[in-house]
Amino acid sequence: VTEPYLVEYFGTGSTASVDDPLEAVTTKPRSALVIPQLIAEGHLVYRLEIRFRMLQPRELARAQGFPDDYQFTGNREAVVKQIGNAVPPPMMEALAGAVLA
């Protein structure tokens, strides 16, 4: 059985389950989704195919806790920078709540 997983490449090549929290989202794309597939090519003959793609800006925004209707501006690179430089909304809500309490 093959399972998709996330890979973070900061020179360490660390991997994580798609069910685990994403590592820090940075201003440069560093998170990718890997989907291995075992393909039957005949009787007892299999081929492992690995699909790899960078996480898209909307996926990065979701990982940071932004609602799907949150609007970013600019091109893809600018949006990834905004997401990477942002304080995640759930964290800001917790900080503001602690200050106001």
Coordinates of N, CA and C in Angstrom, one line a residue, residues 26-62:
T26 N 7.2 29.2 4.5 CA 8.2 30.3 4.2 C 7.8 31.1 3.0
T27 N 8.6 32.1 2.8 CA 8.3 33.0 1.6 C 8.7 32.4 0.3
K28 N 9.4 31.3 0.3 CA 9.8 30.6 -0.9 C 9.1 29.2 -0.8
P29 N 8.7 28.7 -1.9 CA 8.1 27.3 -1.9 C 9.0 26.3 -1.4
R30 N 8.7 25.6 -0.4 CA 9.5 24.5 0.2 C 8.8 23.3 0.5
S31 N 7.5 23.2 0.3 CA 6.7 22.1 0.7 C 6.1 21.4 -0.6
A32 N 6.2 20.1 -0.7 CA 5.7 19.4 -1.8 C 4.9 18.2 -1.4
L33 N 4.0 17.8 -2.2 CA 3.2 16.6 -2.0 C 3.7 15.5 -2.9
V34 N 4.0 14.3 -2.4 CA 4.5 13.2 -3.1 C 3.4 12.1 -3.1
I35 N 3.1 11.6 -4.2 CA 2.0 10.6 -4.3 C 2.6 9.4 -5.1
P36 N 3.0 8.4 -4.3 CA 3.5 7.1 -4.9 C 2.4 6.3 -5.4
Q37 N 2.5 5.7 -6.5 CA 1.5 4.8 -7.1 C 2.1 3.5 -7.5
L38 N 1.6 2.4 -7.1 CA 2.0 1.0 -7.5 C 1.2 0.6 -8.7
I39 N 1.8 0.4 -9.8 CA 1.0 0.1 -11.0 C 1.3 -1.3 -11.5
A40 N 0.3 -2.1 -11.6 CA 0.4 -3.5 -12.1 C 0.6 -3.5 -13.6
E41 N 1.7 -4.2 -14.0 CA 2.0 -4.3 -15.4 C 1.9 -5.7 -16.0
G42 N 1.5 -6.6 -15.2 CA 1.3 -7.9 -15.6 C 1.3 -8.8 -14.3
H43 N 1.4 -10.1 -14.6 CA 1.3 -11.1 -13.5 C 2.6 -11.0 -12.6
L44 N 2.5 -10.5 -11.4 CA 3.6 -10.3 -10.4 C 4.6 -9.3 -10.9
V45 N 4.2 -8.4 -11.8 CA 5.1 -7.4 -12.3 C 4.5 -6.0 -11.9
Y46 N 5.2 -5.2 -11.2 CA 4.7 -3.9 -10.7 C 5.7 -2.8 -11.0
R47 N 5.2 -1.7 -11.1 CA 6.1 -0.5 -11.4 C 5.7 0.6 -10.3
L48 N 6.7 1.2 -9.7 CA 6.4 2.3 -8.8 C 6.5 3.6 -9.5
E49 N 5.4 4.4 -9.5 CA 5.5 5.7 -10.1 C 5.3 6.7 -9.0
I50 N 6.1 7.7 -9.0 CA 6.1 8.7 -8.0 C 5.7 10.1 -8.6
R51 N 4.6 10.6 -8.2 CA 4.2 11.9 -8.6 C 4.6 13.0 -7.5
F52 N 5.1 14.1 -8.0 CA 5.6 15.1 -7.1 C 5.1 16.4 -7.6
R53 N 4.6 17.3 -6.7 CA 4.2 18.6 -7.0 C 4.3 19.5 -5.8
M54 N 4.6 20.8 -6.1 CA 4.7 21.8 -5.0 C 3.3 22.0 -4.5
L55 N 3.2 22.4 -3.3 CA 1.9 22.8 -2.7 C 1.5 24.1 -3.4
Q56 N 0.3 24.3 -3.7 CA -0.3 25.5 -4.3 C -0.5 26.6 -3.3
P57 N -0.5 27.8 -3.7 CA -0.8 28.9 -2.7 C -2.0 28.7 -1.8
R58 N -3.1 28.2 -2.4 CA -4.3 28.0 -1.6 C -4.1 26.9 -0.5
E59 N -3.3 25.9 -0.9 CA -3.0 24.8 0.1 C -2.1 25.4 1.2
L60 N -1.2 26.2 0.9 CA -0.3 26.8 1.9 C -1.1 27.7 2.8
A61 N -2.1 28.5 2.2 CA -2.9 29.4 3.0 C -3.8 28.6 4.0
R62 N -4.3 27.4 3.5 CA -5.1 26.6 4.4 C -4.2 26.0 5.5

